[in-house]
C-alpha atoms as a printed R data frame, in Angstrom:
    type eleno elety resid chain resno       x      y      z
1   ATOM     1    CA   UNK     A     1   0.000  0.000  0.000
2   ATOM     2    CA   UNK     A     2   0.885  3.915  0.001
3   ATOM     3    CA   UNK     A     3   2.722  3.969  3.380
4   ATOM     4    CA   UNK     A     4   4.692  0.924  2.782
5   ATOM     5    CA   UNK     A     5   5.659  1.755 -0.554
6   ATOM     6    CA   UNK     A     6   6.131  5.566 -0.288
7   ATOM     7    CA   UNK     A     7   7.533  5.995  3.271
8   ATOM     8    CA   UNK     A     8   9.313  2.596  3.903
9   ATOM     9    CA   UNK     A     9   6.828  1.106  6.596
10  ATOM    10    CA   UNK     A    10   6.542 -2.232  7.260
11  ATOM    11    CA   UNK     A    11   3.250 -4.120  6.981
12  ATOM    12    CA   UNK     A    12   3.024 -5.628 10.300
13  ATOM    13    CA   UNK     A    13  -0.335 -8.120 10.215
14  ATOM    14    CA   UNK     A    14  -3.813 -7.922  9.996
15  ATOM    15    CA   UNK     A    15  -6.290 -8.572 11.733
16  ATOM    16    CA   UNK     A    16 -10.862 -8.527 10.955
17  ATOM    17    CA   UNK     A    17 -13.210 -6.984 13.688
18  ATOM    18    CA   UNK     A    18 -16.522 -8.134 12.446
19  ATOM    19    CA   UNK     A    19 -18.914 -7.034 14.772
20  ATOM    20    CA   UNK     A    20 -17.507 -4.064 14.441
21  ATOM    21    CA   UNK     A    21 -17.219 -4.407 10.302
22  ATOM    22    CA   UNK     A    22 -13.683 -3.320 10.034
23  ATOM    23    CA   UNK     A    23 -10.526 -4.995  8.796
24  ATOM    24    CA   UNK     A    24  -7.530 -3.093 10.656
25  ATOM    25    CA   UNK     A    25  -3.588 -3.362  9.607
26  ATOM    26    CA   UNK     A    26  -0.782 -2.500 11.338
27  ATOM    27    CA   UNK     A    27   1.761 -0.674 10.085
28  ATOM    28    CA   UNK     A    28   5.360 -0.730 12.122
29  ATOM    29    CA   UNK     A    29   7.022  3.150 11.390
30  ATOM    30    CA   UNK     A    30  10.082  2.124 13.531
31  ATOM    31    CA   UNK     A    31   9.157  3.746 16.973
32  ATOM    32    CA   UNK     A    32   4.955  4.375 16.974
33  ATOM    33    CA   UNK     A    33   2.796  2.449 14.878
34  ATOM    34    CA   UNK     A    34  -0.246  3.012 12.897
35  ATOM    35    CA   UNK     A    35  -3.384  1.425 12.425
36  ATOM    36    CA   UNK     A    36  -5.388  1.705  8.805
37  ATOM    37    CA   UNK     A    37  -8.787  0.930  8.899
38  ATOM    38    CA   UNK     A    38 -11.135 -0.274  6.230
39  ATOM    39    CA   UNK     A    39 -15.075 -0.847  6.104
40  ATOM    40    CA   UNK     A    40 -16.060 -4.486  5.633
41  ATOM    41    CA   UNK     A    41 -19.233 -3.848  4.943
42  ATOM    42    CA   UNK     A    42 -21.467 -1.063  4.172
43  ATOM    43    CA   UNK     A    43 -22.855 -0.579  7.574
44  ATOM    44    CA   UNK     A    44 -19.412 -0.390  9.339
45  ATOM    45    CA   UNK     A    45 -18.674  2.552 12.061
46  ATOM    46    CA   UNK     A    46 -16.916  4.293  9.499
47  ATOM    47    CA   UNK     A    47 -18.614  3.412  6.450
48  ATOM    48    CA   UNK     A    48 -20.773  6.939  7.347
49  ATOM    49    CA   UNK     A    49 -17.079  9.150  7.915
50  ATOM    50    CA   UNK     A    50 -15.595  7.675  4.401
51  ATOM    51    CA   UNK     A    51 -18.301  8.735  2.437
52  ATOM    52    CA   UNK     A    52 -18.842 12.167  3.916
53  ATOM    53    CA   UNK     A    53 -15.187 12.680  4.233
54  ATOM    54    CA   UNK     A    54 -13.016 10.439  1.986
55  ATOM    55    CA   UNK     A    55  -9.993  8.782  2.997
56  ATOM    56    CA   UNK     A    56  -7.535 10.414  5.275
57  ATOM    57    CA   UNK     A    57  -6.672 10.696  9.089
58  ATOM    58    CA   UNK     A    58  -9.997  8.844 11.078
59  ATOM    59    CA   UNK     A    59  -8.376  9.366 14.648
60  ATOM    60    CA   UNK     A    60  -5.975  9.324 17.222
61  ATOM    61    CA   UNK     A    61  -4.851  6.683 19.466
62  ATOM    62    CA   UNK     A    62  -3.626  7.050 23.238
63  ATOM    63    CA   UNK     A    63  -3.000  4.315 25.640
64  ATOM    64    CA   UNK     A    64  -3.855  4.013 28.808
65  ATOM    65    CA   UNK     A    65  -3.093  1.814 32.063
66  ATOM    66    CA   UNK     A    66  -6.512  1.791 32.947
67  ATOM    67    CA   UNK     A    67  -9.345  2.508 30.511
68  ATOM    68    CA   UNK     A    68 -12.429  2.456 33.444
69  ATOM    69    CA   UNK     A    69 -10.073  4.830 35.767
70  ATOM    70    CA   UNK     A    70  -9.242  7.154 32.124
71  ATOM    71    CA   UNK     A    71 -12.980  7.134 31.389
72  ATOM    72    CA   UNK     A    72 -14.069  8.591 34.726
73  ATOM    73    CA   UNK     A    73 -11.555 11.347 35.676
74  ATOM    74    CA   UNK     A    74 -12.030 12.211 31.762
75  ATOM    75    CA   UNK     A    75 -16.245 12.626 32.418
76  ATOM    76    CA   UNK     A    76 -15.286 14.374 35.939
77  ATOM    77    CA   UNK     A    77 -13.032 16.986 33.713
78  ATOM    78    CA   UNK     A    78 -15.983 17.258 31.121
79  ATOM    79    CA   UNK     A    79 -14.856 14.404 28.327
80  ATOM    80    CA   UNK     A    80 -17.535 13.056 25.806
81  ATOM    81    CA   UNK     A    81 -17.934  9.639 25.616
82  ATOM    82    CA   UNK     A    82 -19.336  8.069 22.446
83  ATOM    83    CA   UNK     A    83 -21.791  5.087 22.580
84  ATOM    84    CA   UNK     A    84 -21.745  2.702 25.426
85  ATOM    85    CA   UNK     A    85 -17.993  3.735 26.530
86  ATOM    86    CA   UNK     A    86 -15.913  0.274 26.412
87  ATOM    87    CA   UNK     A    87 -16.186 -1.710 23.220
88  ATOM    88    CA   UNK     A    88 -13.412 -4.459 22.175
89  ATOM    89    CA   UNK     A    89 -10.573 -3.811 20.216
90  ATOM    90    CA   UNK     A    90  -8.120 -5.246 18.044
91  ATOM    91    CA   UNK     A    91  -5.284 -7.536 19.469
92  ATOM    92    CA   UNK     A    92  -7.661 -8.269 22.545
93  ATOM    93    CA   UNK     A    93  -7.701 -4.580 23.742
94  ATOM    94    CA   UNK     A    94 -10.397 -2.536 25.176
95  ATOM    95    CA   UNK     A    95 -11.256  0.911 23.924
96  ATOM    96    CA   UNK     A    96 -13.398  3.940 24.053
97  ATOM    97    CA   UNK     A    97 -13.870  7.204 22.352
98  ATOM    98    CA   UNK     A    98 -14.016 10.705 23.081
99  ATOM    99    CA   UNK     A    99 -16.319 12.786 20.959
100 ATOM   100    CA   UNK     A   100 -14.665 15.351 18.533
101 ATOM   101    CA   UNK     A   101 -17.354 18.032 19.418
102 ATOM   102    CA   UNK     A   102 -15.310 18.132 22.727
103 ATOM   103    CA   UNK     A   103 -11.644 17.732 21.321
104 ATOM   104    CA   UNK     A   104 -11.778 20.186 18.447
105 ATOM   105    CA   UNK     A   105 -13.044 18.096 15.873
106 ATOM   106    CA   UNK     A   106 -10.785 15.650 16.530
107 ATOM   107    CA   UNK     A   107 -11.780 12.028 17.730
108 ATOM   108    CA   UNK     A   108  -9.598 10.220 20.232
109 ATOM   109    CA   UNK     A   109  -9.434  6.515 20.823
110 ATOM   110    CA   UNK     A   110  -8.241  5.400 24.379
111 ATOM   111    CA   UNK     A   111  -7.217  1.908 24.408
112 ATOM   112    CA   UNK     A   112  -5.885  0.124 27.478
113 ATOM   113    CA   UNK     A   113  -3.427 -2.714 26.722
114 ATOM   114    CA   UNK     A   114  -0.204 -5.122 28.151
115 ATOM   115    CA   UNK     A   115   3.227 -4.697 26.173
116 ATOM   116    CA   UNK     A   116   2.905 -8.396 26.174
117 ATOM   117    CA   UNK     A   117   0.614 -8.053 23.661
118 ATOM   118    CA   UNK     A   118   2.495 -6.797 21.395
119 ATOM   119    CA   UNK     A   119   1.781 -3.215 21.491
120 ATOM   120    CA   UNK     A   120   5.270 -1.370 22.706
């Protein structure tokens, strides 16, 4: 794809979410890594951003040690949380997101996971 073959990034796996109608791969830029996402199916949870927005930068990711802990002091500080709060990842993480109308118009992903699973 475009960011292995333009910018030297190694394809690091793949991996489907299908409840969640996404197909995620991860792509190892030496010291962070990124995630690109594609809809599996028309009714995926970003089928509705790619065809208002096109392709291009969905969100950001930051970890955290504990997601429920994050989630609370972020709602005591004023944080929007979208949709039920924490949903399953990929590589057996869990995540939530913070709604863009409260982060500038971006959207932020927390996800909680161990290095052991392969996330350094």
């Amino acid at each position: 794809g475009t960011y292995g073959r333009v910018l030297g990034f190694e394809l690091q796996g793949t991996e489907k979410l299908d409840d969640r109608g996404l197909e995620v791969c991860f792509v190892d830029t030496g010291k962070e890594r990124i995630e690109l996402i594609a809809a599996t199916r028309e009714d995926s949870e970003v089928s509705a951003f790619l065809k208002k927005r096109g392709e291009g930068i969905h969100h950001i990711c930051v970890r955290v040690a504990d997601i429920d802990v994050s989630l609370e002091e972020m709602k005591e500080r004023g944080a929007r949380i979208i949709g039920d709060g924490v949903q399953s990842g990929a590589h057996n993480t869990r995540v939530a997101f913070l709604h863009p109308k409260g982060t500038h118009g971006v959207l932020i992903e927390l996800v909680e996971c161990k290095q052991e699973e392969g996330l350094s």
